mmCIF file of C-alpha atoms in Angstrom:
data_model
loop_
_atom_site.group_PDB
_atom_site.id
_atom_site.type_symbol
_atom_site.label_atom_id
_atom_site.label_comp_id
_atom_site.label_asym_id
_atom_site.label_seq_id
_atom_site.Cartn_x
_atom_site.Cartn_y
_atom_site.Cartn_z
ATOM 1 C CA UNK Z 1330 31.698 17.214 -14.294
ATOM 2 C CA UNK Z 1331 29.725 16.574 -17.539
ATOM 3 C CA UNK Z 1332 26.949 18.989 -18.072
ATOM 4 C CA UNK Z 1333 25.714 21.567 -16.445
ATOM 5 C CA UNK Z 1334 25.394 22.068 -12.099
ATOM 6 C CA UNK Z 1335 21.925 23.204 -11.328
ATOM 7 C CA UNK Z 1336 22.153 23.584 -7.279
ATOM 8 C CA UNK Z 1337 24.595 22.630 -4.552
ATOM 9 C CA UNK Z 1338 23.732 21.812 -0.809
ATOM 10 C CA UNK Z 1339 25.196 21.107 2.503
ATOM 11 C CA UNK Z 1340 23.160 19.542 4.829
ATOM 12 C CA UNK Z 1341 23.556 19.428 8.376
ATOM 13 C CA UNK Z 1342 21.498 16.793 10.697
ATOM 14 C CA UNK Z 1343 20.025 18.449 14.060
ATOM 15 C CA UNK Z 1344 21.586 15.666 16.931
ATOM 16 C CA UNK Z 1345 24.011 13.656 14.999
ATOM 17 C CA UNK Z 1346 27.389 14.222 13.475
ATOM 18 C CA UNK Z 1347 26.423 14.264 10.073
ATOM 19 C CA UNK Z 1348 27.008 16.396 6.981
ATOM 20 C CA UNK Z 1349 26.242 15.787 3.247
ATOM 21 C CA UNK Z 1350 27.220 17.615 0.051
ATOM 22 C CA UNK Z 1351 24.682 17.066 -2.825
ATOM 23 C CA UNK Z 1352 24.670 18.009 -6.619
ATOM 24 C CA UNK Z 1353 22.066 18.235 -9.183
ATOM 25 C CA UNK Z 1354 23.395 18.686 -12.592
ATOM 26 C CA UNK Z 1355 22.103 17.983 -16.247
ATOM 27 C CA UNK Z 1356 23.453 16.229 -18.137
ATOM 28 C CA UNK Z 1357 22.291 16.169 -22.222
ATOM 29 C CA UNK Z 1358 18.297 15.187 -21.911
ATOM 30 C CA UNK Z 1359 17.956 13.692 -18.646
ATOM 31 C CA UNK Z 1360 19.798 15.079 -14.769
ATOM 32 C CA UNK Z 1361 22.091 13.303 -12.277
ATOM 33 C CA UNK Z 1362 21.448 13.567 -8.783
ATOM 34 C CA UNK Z 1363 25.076 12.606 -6.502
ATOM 35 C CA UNK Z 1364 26.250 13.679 -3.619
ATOM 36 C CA UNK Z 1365 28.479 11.952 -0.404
ATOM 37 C CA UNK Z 1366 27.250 11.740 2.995
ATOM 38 C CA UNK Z 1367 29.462 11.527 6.305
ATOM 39 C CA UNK Z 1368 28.225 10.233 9.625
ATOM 40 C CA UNK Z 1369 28.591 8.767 13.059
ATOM 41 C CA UNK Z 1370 27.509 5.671 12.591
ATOM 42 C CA UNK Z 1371 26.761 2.668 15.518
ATOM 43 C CA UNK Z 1372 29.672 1.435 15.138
ATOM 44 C CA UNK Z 1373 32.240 4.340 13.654
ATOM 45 C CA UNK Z 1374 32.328 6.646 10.828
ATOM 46 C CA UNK Z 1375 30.186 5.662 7.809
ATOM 47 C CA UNK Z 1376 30.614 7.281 4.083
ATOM 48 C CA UNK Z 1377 28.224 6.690 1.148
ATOM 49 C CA UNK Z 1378 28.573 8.020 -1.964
ATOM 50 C CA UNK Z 1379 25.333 7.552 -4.610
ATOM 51 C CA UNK Z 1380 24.752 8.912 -8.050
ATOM 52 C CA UNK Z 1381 20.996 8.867 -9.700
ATOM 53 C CA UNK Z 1382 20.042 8.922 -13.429
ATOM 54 C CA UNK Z 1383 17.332 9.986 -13.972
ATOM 55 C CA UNK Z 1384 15.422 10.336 -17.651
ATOM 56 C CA UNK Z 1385 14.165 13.144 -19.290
ATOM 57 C CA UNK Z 1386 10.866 12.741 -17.119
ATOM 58 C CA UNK Z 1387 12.381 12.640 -14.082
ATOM 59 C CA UNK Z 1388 11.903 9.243 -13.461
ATOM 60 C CA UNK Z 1389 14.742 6.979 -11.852
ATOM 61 C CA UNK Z 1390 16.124 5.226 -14.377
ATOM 62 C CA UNK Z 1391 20.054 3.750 -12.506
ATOM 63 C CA UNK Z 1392 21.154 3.882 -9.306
ATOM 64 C CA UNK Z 1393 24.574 3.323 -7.681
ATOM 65 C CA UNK Z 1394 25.358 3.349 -3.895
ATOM 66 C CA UNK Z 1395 29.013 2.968 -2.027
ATOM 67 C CA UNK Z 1396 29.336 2.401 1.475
ATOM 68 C CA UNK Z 1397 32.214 2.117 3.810
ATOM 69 C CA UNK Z 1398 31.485 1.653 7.362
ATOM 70 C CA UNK Z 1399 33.256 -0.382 10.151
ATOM 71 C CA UNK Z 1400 31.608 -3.835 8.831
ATOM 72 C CA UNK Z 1401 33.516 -2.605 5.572
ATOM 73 C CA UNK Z 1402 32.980 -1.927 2.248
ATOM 74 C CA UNK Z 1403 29.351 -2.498 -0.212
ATOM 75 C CA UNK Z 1404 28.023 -1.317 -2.890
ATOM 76 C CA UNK Z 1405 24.489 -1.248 -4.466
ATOM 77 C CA UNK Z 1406 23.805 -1.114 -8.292
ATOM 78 C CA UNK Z 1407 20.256 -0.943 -9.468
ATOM 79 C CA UNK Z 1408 18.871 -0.365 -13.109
ATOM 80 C CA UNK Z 1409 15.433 0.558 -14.231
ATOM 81 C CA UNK Z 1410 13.515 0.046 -17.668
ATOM 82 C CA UNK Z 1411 11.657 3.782 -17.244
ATOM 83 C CA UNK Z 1412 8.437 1.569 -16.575
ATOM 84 C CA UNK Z 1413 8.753 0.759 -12.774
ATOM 85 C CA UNK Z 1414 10.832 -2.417 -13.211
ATOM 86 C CA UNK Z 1415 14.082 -2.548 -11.196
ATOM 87 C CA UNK Z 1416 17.204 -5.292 -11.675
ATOM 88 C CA UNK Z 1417 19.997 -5.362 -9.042
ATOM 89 C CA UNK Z 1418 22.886 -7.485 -10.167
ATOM 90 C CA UNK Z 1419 21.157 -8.310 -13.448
ATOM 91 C CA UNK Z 1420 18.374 -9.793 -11.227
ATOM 92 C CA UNK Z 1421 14.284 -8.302 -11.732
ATOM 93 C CA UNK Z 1422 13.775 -7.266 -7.871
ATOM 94 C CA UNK Z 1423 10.092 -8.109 -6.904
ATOM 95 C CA UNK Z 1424 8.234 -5.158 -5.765
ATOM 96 C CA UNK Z 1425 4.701 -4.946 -4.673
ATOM 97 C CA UNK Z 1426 4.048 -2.497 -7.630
ATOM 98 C CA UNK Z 1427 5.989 -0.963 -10.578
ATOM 99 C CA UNK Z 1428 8.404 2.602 -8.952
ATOM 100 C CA UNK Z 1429 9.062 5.308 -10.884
ATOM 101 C CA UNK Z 1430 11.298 7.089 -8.007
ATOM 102 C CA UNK Z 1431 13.899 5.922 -6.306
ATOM 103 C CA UNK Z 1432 14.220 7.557 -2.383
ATOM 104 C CA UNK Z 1433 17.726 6.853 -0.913
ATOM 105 C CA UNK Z 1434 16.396 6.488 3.286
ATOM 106 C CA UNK Z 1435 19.441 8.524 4.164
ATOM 107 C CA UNK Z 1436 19.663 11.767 2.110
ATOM 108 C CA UNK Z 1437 16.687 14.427 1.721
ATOM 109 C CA UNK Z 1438 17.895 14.978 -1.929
ATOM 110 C CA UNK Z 1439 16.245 12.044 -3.220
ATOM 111 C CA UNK Z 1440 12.840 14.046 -2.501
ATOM 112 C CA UNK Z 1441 13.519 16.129 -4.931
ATOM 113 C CA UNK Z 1442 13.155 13.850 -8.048
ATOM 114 C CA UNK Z 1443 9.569 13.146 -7.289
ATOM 115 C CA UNK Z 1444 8.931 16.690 -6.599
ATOM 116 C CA UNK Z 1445 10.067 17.617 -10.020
ATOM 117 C CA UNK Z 1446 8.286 14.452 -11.720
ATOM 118 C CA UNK Z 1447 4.819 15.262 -10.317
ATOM 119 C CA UNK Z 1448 5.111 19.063 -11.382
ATOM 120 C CA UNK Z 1449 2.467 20.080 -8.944
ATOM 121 C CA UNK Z 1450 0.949 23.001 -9.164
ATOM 122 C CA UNK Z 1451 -0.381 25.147 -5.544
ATOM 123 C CA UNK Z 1452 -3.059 23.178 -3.506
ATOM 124 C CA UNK Z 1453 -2.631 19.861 -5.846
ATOM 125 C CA UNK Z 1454 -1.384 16.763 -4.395
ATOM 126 C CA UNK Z 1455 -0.061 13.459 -6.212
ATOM 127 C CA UNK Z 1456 1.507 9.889 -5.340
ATOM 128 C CA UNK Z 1457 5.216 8.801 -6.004
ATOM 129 C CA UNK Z 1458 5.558 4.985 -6.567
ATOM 130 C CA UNK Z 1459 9.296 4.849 -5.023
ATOM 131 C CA UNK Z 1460 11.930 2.275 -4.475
ATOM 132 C CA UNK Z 1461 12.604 2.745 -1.013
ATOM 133 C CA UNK Z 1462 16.681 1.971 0.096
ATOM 134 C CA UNK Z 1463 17.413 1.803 3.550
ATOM 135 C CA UNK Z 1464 20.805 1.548 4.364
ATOM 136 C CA UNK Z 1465 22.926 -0.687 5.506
ATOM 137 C CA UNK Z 1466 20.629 -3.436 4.725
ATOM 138 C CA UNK Z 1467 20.220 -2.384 0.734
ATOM 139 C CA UNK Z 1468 16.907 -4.829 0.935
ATOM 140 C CA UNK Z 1469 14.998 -2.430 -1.838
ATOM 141 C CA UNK Z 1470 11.315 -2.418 -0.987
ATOM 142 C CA UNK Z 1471 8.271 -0.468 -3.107
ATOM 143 C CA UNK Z 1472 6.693 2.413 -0.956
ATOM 144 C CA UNK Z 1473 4.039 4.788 -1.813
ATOM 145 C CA UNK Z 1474 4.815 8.874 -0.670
ATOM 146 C CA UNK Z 1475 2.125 11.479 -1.235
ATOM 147 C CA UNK Z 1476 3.253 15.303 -2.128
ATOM 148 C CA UNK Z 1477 1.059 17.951 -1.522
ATOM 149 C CA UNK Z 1478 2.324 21.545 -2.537
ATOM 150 C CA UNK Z 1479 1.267 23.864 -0.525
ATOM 151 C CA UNK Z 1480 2.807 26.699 -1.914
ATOM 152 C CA UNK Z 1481 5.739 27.699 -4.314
ATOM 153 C CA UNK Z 1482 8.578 26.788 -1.736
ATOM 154 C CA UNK Z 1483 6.236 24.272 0.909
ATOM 155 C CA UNK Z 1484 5.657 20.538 -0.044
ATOM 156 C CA UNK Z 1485 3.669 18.114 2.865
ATOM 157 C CA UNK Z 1486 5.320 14.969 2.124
ATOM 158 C CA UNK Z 1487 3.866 11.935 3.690
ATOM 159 C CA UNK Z 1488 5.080 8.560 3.804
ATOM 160 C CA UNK Z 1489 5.859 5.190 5.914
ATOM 161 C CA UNK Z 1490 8.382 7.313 7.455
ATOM 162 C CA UNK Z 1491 5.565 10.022 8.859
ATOM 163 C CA UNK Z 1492 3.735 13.376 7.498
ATOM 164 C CA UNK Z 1493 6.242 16.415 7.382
ATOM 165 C CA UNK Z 1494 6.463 19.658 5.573
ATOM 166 C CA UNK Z 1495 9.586 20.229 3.099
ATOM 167 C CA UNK Z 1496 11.067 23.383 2.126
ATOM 168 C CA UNK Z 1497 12.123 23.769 -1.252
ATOM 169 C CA UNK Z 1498 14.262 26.180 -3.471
ATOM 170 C CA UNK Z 1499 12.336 27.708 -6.763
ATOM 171 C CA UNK Z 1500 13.058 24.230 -8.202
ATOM 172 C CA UNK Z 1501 12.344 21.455 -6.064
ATOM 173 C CA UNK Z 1502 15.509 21.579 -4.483
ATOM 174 C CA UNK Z 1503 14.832 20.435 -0.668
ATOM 175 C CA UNK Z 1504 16.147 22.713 1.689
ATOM 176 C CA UNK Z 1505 15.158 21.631 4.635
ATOM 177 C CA UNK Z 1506 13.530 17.844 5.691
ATOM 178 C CA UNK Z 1507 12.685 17.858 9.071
ATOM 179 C CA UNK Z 1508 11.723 14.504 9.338
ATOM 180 C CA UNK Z 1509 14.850 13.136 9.298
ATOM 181 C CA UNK Z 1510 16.494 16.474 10.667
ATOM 182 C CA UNK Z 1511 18.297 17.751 7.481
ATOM 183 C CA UNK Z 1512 18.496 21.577 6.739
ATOM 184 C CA UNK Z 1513 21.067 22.796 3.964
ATOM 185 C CA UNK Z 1514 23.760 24.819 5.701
ATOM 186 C CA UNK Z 1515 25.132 25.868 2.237
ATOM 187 C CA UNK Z 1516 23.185 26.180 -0.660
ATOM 188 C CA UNK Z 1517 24.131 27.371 -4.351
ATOM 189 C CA UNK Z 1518 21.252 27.313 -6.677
ATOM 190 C CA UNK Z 1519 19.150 27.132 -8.699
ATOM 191 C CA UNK Z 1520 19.852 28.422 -12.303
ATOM 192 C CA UNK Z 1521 17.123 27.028 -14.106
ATOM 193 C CA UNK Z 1522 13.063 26.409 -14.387
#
């Protein structure tokens, strides 16, 4: 590992075999976000394994995604200018509007970037511009997610997935997501502000 590990989760998924392990380290100005998730998937057991750049602002800056599931092997590179554009494959992707944030649609630790971007202070609210990655289909889209914080650990997150509230640790760190069902079983963190 290069740099220096902030926090370390497990999460577990209430109602599926699932488990993830996610790190949040940083490395010289800016922090990486990685992490692997395992689960049952339609047709057998799925892995992906993703790694986020961010800047020094939090903002989304590369993006790389491996899958292997029973259709087999793919893998998703996107890059960003630090301005909302996005390229994947060298090509300019064309988004409704320009995304700062990137939210992988199958990990809760993606949350966490805006969180930390918008810096929101008790009872303020503010909009992340994200590019929005389902997966398997990879077919980036621009969506709009509003964060409310509600106090130091609560954020209401809401979004074209639904309206939910989000535990955090001290720093942003999401601890538990119930919209899609993750809570951290294991968590190791956080060693900075």
């Amino acid at each position: 590992m290069d740099g220096q590990r902030l926090s370390t989760a497990i999460w577990e998924r209430a109602g599926r075999v699932s488990l993830e392990i996610g790190r949040l380290d940083r490395v010289g100005d800016h922090h990486r976000l990685s992490g692997t998730a395992i689960y049952r998937g339609r047709g057998g057991p799925v892995e992906l394994r993703y790694r986020v750049e961010t800047d020094e602002n939090w903002r989304a800056r590369e993006v790389d995604l491996d899958l292997d599931d029973p259709a087999g092997p793919a893998r998703l590179e996107l890059r960003g200018d630090g301005q909302g554009a996005w390229w994947r494959d060298g090509k300019p992707l064309d988004l409704a509007f320009p995304c700062d944030d990137v939210d992988l649609a199958f990990t809760p630790a993606t949350n966490t970037l805006a969180i930390r971007r918008l810096a929101l202070e008790k009872g303020q609210s503010g909009t992340a511009r994200v590019l929005w990655v389902p997966v398997p289909s990879f077919v980036a889209r621009a969506a709009e997610q509003t964060y409310t914080r509600l106090d130091a650990r609560t954020y209401k997150f809401a979004g074209s997935v639904g309206a939910y509230k989000i535990t955090v640790d001290r720093n942003g760190w999401v601890l538990d997501y119930p919209g899609g069902g993750w809570t951290a079983a294991v968590h190791k963190g956080p060693k900075y502000r």
